[in-house]
mmCIF file with all atom_site columns, C-alpha atoms in Angstrom:
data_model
loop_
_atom_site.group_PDB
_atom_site.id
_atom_site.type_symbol
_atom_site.label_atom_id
_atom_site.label_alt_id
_atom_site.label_comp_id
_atom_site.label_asym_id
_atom_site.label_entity_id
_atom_site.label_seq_id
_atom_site.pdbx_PDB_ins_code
_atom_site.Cartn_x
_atom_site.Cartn_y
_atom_site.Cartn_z
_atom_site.occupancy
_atom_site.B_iso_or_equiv
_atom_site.pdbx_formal_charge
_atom_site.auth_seq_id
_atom_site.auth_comp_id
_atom_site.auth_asym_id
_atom_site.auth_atom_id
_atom_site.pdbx_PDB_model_num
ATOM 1   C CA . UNK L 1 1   ? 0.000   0.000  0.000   1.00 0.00 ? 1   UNK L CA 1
ATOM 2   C CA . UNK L 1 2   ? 1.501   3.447  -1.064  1.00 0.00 ? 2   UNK L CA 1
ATOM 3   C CA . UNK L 1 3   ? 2.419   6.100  2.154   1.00 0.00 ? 3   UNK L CA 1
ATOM 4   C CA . UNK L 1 4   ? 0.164   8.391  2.501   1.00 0.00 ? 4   UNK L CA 1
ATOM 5   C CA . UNK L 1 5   ? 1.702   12.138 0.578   1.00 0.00 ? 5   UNK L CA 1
ATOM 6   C CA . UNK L 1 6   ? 1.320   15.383 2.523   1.00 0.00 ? 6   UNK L CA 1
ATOM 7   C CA . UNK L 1 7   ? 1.760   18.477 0.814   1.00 0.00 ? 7   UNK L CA 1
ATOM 8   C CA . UNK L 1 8   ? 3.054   21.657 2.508   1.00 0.00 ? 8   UNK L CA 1
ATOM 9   C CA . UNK L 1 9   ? 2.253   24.784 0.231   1.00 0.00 ? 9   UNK L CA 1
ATOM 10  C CA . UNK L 1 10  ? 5.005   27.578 1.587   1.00 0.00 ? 10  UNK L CA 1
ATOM 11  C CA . UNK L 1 11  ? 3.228   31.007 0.489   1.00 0.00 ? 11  UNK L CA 1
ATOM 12  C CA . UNK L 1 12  ? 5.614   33.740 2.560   1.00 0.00 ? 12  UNK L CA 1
ATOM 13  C CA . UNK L 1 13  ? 7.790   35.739 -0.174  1.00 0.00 ? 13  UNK L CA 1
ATOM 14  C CA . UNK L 1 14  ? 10.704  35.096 2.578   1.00 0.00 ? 14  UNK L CA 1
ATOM 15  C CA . UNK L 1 15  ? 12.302  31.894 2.287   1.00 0.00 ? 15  UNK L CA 1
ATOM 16  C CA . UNK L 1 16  ? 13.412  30.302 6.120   1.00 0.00 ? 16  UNK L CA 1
ATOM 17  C CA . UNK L 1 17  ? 11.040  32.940 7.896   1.00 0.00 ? 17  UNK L CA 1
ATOM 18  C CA . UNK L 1 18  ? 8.394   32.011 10.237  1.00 0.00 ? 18  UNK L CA 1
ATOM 19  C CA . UNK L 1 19  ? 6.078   30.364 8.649   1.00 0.00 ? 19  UNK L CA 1
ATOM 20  C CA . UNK L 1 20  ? 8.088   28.741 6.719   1.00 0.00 ? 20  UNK L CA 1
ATOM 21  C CA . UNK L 1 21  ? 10.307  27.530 9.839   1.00 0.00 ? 21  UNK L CA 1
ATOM 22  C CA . UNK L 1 22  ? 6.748   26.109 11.408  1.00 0.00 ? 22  UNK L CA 1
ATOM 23  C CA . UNK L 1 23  ? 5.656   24.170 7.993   1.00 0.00 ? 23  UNK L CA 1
ATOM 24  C CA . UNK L 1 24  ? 9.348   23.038 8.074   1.00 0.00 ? 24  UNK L CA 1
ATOM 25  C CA . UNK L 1 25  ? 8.320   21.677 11.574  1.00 0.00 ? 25  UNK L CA 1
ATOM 26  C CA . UNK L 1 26  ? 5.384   20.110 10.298  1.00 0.00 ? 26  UNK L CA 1
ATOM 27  C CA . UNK L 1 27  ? 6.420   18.412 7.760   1.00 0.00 ? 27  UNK L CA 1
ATOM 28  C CA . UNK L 1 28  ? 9.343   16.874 9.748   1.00 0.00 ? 28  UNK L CA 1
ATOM 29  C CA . UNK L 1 29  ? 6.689   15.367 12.215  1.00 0.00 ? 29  UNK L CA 1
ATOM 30  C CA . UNK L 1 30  ? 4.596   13.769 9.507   1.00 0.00 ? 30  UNK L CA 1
ATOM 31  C CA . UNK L 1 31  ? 7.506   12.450 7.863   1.00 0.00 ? 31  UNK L CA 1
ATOM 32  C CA . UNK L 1 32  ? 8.947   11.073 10.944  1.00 0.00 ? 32  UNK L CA 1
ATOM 33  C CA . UNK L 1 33  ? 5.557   9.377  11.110  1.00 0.00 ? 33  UNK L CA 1
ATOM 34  C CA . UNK L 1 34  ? 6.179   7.739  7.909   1.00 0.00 ? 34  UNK L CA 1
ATOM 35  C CA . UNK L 1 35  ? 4.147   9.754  5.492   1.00 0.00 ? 35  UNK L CA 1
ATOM 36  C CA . UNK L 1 36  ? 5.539   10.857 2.282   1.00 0.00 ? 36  UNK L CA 1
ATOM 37  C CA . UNK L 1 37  ? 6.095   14.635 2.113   1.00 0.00 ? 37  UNK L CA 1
ATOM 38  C CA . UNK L 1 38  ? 7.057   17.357 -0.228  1.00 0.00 ? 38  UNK L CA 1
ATOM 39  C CA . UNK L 1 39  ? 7.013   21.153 0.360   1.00 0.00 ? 39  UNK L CA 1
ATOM 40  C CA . UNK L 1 40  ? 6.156   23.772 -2.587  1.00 0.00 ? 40  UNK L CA 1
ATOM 41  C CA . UNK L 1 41  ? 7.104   27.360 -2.455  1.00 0.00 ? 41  UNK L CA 1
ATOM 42  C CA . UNK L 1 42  ? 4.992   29.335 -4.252  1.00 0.00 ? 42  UNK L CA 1
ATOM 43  C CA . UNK L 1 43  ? 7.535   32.501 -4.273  1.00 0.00 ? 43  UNK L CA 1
ATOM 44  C CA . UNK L 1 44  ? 9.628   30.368 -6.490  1.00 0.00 ? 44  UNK L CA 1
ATOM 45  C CA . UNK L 1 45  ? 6.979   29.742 -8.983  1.00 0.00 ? 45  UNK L CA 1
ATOM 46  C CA . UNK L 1 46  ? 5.265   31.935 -12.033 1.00 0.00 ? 46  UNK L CA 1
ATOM 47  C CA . UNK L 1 47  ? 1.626   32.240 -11.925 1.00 0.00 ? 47  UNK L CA 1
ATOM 48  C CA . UNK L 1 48  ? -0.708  34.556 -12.520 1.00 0.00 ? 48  UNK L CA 1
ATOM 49  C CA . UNK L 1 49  ? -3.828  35.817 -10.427 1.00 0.00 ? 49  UNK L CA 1
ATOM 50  C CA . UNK L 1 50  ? -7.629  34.611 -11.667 1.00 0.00 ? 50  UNK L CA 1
ATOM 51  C CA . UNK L 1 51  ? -8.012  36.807 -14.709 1.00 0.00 ? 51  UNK L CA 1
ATOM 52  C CA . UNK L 1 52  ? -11.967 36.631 -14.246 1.00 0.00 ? 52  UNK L CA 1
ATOM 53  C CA . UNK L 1 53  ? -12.134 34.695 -17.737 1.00 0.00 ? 53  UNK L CA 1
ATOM 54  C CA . UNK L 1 54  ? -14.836 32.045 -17.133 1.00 0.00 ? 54  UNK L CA 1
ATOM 55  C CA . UNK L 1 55  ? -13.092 29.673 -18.774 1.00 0.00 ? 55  UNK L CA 1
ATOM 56  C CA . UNK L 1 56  ? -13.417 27.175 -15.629 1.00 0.00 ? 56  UNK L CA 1
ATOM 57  C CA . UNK L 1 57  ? -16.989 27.317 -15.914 1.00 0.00 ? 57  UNK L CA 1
ATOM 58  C CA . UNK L 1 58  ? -17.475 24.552 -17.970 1.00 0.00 ? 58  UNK L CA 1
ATOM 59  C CA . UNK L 1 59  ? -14.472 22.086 -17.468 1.00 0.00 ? 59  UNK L CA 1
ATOM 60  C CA . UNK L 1 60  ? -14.019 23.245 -13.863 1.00 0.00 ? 60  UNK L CA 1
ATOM 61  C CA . UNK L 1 61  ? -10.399 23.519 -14.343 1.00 0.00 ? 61  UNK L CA 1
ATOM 62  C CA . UNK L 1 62  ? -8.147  26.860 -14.307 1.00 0.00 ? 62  UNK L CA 1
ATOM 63  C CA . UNK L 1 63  ? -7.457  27.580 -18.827 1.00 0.00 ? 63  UNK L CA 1
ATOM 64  C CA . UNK L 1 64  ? -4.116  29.184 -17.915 1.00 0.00 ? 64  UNK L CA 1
ATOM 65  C CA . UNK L 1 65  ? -1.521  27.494 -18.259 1.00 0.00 ? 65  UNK L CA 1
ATOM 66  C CA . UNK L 1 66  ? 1.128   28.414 -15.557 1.00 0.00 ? 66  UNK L CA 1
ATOM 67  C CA . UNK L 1 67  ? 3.100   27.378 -12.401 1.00 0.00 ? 67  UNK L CA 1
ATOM 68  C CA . UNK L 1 68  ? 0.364   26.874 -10.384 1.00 0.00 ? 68  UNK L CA 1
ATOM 69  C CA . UNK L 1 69  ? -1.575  24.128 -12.453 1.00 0.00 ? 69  UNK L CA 1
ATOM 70  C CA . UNK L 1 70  ? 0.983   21.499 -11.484 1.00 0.00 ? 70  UNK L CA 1
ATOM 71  C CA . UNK L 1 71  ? 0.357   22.650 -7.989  1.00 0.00 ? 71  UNK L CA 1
ATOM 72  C CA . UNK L 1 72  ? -3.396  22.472 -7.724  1.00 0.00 ? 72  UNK L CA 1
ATOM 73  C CA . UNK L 1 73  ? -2.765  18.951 -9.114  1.00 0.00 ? 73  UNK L CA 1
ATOM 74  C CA . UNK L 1 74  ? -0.596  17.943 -5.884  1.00 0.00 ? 74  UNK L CA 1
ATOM 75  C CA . UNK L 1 75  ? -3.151  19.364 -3.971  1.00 0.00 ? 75  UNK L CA 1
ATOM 76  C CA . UNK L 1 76  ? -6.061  17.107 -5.698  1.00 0.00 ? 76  UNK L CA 1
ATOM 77  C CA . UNK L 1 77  ? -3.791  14.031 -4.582  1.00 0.00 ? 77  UNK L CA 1
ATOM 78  C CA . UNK L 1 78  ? -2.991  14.835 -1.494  1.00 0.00 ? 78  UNK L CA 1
ATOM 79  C CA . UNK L 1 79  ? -4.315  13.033 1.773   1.00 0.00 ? 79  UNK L CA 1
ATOM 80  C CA . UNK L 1 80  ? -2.763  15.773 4.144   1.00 0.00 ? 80  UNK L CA 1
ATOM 81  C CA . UNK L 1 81  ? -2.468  19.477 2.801   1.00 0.00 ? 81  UNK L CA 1
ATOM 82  C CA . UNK L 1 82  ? -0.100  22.217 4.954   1.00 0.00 ? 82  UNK L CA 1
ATOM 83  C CA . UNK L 1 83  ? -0.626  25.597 4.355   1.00 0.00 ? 83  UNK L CA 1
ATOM 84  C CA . UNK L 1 84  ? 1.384   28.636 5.917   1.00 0.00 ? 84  UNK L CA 1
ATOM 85  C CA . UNK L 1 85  ? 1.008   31.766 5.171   1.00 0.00 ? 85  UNK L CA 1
ATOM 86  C CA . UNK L 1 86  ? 2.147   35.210 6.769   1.00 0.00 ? 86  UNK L CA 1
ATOM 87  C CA . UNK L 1 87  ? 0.023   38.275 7.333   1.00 0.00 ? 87  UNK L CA 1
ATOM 88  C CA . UNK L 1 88  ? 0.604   41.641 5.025   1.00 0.00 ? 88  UNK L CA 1
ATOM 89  C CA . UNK L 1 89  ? -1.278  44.839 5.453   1.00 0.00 ? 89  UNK L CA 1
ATOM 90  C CA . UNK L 1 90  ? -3.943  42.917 7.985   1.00 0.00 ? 90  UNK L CA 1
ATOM 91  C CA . UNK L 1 91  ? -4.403  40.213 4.916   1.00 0.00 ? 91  UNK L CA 1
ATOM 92  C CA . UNK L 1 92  ? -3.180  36.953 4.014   1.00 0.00 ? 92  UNK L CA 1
ATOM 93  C CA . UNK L 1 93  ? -0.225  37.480 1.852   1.00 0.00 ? 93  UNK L CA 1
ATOM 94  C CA . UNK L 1 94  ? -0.028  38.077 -1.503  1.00 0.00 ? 94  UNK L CA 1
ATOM 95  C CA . UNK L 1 95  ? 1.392   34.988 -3.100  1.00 0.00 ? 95  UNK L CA 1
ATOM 96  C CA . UNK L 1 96  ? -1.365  32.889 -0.969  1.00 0.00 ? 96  UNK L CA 1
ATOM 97  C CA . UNK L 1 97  ? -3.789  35.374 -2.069  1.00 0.00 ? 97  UNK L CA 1
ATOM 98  C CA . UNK L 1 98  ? -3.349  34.931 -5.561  1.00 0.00 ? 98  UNK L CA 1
ATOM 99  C CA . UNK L 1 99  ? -2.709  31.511 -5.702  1.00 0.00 ? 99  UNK L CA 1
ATOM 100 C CA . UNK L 1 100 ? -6.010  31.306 -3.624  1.00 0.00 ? 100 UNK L CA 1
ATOM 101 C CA . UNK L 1 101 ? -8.178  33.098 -6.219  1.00 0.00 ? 101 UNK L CA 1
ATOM 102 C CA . UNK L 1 102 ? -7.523  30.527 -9.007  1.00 0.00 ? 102 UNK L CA 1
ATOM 103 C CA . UNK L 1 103 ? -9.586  27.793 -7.163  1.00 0.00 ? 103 UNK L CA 1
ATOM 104 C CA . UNK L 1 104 ? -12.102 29.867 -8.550  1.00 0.00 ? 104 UNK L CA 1
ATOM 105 C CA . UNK L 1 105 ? -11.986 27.154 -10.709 1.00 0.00 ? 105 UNK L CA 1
ATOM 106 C CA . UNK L 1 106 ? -12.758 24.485 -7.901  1.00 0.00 ? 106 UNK L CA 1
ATOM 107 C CA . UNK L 1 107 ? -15.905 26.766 -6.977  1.00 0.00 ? 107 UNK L CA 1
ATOM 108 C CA . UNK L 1 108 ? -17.097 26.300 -10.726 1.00 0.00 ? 108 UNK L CA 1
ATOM 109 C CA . UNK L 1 109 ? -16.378 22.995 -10.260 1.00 0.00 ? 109 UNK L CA 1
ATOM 110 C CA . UNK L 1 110 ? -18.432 22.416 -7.130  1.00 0.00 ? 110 UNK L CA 1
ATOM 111 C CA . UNK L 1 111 ? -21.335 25.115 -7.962  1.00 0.00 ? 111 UNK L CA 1
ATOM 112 C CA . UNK L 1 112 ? -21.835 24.977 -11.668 1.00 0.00 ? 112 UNK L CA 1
ATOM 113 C CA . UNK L 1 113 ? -21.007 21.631 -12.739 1.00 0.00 ? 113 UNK L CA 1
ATOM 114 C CA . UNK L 1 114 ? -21.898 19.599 -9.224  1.00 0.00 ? 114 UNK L CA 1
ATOM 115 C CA . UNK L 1 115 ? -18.865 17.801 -8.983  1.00 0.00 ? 115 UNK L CA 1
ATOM 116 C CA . UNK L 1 116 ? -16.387 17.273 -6.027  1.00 0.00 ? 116 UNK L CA 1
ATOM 117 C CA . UNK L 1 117 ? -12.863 18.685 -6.856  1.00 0.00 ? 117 UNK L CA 1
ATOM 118 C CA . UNK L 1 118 ? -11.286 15.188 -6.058  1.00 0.00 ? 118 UNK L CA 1
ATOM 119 C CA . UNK L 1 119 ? -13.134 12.959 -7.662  1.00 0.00 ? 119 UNK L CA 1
ATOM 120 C CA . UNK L 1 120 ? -12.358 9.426  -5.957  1.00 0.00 ? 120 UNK L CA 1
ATOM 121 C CA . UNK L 1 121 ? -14.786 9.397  -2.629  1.00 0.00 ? 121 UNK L CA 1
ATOM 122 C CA . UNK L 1 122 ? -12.374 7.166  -0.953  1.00 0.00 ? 122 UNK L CA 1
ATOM 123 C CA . UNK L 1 123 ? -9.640  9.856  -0.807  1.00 0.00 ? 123 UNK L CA 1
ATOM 124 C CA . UNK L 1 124 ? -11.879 13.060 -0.384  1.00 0.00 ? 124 UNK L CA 1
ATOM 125 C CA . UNK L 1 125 ? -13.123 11.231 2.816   1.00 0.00 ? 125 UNK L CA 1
ATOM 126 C CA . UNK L 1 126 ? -10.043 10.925 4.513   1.00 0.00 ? 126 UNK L CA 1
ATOM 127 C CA . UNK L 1 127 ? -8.550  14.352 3.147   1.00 0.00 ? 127 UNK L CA 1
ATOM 128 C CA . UNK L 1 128 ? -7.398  17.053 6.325   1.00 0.00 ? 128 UNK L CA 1
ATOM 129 C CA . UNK L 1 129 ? -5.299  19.635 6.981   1.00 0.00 ? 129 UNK L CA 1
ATOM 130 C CA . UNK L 1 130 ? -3.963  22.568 8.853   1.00 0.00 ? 130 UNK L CA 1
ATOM 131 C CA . UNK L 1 131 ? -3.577  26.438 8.526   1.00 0.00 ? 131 UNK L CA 1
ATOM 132 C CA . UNK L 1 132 ? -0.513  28.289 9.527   1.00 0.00 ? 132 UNK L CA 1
ATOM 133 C CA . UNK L 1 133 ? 0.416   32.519 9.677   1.00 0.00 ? 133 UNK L CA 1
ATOM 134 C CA . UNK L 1 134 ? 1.916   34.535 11.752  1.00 0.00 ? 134 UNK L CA 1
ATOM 135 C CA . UNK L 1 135 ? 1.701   38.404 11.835  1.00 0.00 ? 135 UNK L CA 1
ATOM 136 C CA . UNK L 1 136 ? 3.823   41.150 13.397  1.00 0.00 ? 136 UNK L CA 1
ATOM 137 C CA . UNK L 1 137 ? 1.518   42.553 14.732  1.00 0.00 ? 137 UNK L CA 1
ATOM 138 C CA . UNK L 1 138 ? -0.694  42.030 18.076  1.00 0.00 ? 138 UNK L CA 1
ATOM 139 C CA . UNK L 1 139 ? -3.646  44.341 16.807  1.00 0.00 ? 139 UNK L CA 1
ATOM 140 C CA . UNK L 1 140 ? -7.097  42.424 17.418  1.00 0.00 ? 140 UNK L CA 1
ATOM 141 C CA . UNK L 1 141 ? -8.707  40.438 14.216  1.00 0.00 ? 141 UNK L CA 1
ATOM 142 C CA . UNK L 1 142 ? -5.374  40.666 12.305  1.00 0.00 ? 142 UNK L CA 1
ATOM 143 C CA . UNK L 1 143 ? -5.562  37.010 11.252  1.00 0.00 ? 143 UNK L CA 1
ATOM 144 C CA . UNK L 1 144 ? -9.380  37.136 10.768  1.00 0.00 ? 144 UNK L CA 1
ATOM 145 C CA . UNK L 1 145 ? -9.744  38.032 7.109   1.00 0.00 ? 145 UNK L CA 1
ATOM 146 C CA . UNK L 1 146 ? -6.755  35.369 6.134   1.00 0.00 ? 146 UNK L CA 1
ATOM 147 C CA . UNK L 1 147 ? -9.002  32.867 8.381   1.00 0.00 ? 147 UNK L CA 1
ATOM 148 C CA . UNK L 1 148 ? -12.194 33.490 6.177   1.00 0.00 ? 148 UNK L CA 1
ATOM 149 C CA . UNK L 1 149 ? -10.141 32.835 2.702   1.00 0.00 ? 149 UNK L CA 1
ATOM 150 C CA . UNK L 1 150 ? -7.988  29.874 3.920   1.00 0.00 ? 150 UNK L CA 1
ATOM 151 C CA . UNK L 1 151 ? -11.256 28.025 4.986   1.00 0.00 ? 151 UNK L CA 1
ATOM 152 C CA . UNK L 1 152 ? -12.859 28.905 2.177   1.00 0.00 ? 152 UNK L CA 1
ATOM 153 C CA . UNK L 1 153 ? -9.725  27.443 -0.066  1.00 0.00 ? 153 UNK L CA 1
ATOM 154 C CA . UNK L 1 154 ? -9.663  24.131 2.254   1.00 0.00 ? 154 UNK L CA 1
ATOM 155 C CA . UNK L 1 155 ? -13.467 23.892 1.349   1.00 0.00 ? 155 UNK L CA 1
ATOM 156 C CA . UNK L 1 156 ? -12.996 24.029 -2.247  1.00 0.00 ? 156 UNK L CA 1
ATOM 157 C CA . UNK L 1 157 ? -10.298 21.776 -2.607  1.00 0.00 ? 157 UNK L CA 1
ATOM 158 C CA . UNK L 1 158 ? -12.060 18.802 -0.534  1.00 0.00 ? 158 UNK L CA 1
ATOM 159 C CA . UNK L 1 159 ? -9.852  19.296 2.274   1.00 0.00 ? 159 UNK L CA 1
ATOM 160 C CA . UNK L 1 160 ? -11.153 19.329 5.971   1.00 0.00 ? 160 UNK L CA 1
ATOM 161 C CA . UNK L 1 161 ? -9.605  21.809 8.085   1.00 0.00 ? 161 UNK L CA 1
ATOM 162 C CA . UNK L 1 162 ? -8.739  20.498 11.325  1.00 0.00 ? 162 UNK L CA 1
ATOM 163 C CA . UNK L 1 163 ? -7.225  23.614 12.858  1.00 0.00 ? 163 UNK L CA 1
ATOM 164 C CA . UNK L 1 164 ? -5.947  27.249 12.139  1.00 0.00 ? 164 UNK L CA 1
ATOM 165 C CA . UNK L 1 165 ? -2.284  27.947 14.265  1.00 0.00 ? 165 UNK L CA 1
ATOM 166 C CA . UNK L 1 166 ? -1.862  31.629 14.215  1.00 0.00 ? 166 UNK L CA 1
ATOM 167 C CA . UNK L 1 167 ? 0.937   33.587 16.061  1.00 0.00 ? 167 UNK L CA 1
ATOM 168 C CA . UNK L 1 168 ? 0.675   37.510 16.070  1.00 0.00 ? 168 UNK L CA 1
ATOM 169 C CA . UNK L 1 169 ? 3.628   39.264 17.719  1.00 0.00 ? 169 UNK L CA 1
ATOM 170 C CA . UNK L 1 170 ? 5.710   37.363 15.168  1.00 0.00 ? 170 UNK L CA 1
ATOM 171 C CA . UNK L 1 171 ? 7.966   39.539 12.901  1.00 0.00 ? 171 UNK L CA 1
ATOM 172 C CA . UNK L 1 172 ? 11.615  39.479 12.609  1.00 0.00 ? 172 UNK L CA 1
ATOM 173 C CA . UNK L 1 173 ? 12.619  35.688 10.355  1.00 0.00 ? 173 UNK L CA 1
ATOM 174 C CA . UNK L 1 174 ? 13.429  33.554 12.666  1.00 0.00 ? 174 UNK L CA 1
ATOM 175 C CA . UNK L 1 175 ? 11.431  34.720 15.709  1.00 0.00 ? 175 UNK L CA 1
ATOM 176 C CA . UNK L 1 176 ? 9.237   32.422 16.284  1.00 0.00 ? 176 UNK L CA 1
ATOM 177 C CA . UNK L 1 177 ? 11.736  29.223 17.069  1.00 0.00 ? 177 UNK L CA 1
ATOM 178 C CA . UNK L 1 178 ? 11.655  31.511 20.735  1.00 0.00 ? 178 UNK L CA 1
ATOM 179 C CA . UNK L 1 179 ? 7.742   30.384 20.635  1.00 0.00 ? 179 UNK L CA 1
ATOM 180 C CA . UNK L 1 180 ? 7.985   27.099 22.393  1.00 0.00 ? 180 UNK L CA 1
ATOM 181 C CA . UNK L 1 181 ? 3.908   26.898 22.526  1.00 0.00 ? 181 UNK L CA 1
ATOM 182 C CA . UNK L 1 182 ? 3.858   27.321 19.029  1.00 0.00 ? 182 UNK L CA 1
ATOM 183 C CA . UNK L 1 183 ? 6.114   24.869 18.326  1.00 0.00 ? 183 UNK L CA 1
ATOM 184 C CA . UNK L 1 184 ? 4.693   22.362 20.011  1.00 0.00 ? 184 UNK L CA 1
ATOM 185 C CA . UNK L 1 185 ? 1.255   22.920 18.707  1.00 0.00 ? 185 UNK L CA 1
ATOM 186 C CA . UNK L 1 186 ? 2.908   22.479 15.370  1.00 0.00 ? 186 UNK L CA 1
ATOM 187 C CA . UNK L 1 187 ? 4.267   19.316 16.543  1.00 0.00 ? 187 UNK L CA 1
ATOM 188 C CA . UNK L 1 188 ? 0.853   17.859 18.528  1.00 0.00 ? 188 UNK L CA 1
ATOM 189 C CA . UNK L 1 189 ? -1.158  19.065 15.225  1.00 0.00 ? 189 UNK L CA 1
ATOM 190 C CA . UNK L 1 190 ? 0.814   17.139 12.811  1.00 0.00 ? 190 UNK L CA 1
ATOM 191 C CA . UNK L 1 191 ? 1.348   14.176 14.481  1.00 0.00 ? 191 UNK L CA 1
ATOM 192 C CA . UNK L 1 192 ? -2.666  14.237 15.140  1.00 0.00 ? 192 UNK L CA 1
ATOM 193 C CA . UNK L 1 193 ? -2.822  14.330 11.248  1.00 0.00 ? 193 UNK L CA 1
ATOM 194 C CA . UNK L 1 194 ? -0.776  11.715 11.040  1.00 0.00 ? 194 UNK L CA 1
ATOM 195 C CA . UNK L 1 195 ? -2.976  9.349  13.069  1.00 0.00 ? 195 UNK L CA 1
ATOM 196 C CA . UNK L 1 196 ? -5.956  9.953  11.684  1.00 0.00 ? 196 UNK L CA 1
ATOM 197 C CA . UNK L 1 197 ? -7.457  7.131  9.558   1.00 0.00 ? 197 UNK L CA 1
ATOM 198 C CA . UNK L 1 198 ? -7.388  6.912  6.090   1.00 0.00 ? 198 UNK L CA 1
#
């Protein structure tokens, strides 16, 4: 029987920084588990935002052809998804945000045509994952709006979202390896992934 894959989508435009340093984390736990992971980085790709074509509507996949088609395709077969993304200007970032819009193609997919995104039952069943940001700031509701659109992108991909790990007060790269509560909620979170059944 093939190892379950986990996918970690890395949407901070600074390699090594926080959230990057607590997907790391992840990903170390649910390969220490035995899964099979791999790690994207979406700064080091070329894609463009949703260009509002409507070509999804009637395939209810994305017509351009770009970086982040091979992507969304990892996603699809994924059992465990990862995503970590830092707050900008009280937002989720903008790499996450624009990779984010071209589900749009998922929400076609789901709402115009009345299909699932993954297609085999037996996998969107058992399909979870978490959420991770940090901010710099402490200001109240600065992770809210990034909450709304990261459950919303879960949804449409056919992933359940078992938890959102946010950490405000979290600027300079690097900071939050000081965080020991966050880094063992990273580590508790992933190896509860990890043990659920397929």
């Amino acid at each position: 029987m093939a190892r379950r894959y986990c996918l970690g989508v890395a949407c901070s435009p600074r390699r090594g920084g926080n959230t990057d340093i607590l997907l790391n984390l992840a990903m170390e736990t649910l390969r220490n588990c035995g899964l099979e992971t791999e790690t994207v980085y979406l700064a080091g790709l070329k894609y463009s935002p949703c260009i509002a074509c409507g070509g999804c509507d009637s395939t209810g996949r994305c017509v351009i052809k770009d970086g982040a088609g091979p992507v969304f395709d990892k996603i699809l077969g994924a059992n465990i998804l990862v995503m970590a993304a830092p707050i900008f200007s009280m937002g989720i970032c903008a790499h996450a945000k624009m990779f984010i819009d071209r589900a749009q193609q998922f929400w076609a997919c789901r709402y115009i045509l009345g299909k699932p995104a993954v297609e085999d039952a037996q996998l969107r069943k058992s399909r979870r994952g978490i959420f991770i940001s940090t901010a710099g700031t402490n200001l109240p509701g600065v992770f809210d709006g990034a909450l709304r659109v990261a459950r919303y992108f879960f949804k449409m991909v056919d992933v359940r979202l078992e938890g959102a790990y946010c950490y405000p007060g979290t600027d300079k790269k690097g900071e939050v390896l000081a965080n020991a509560r966050a880094l063992e909620e990273i580590r508790e979170a992933s190896f509860a992934l990890a043990r659920l059944p397929d």
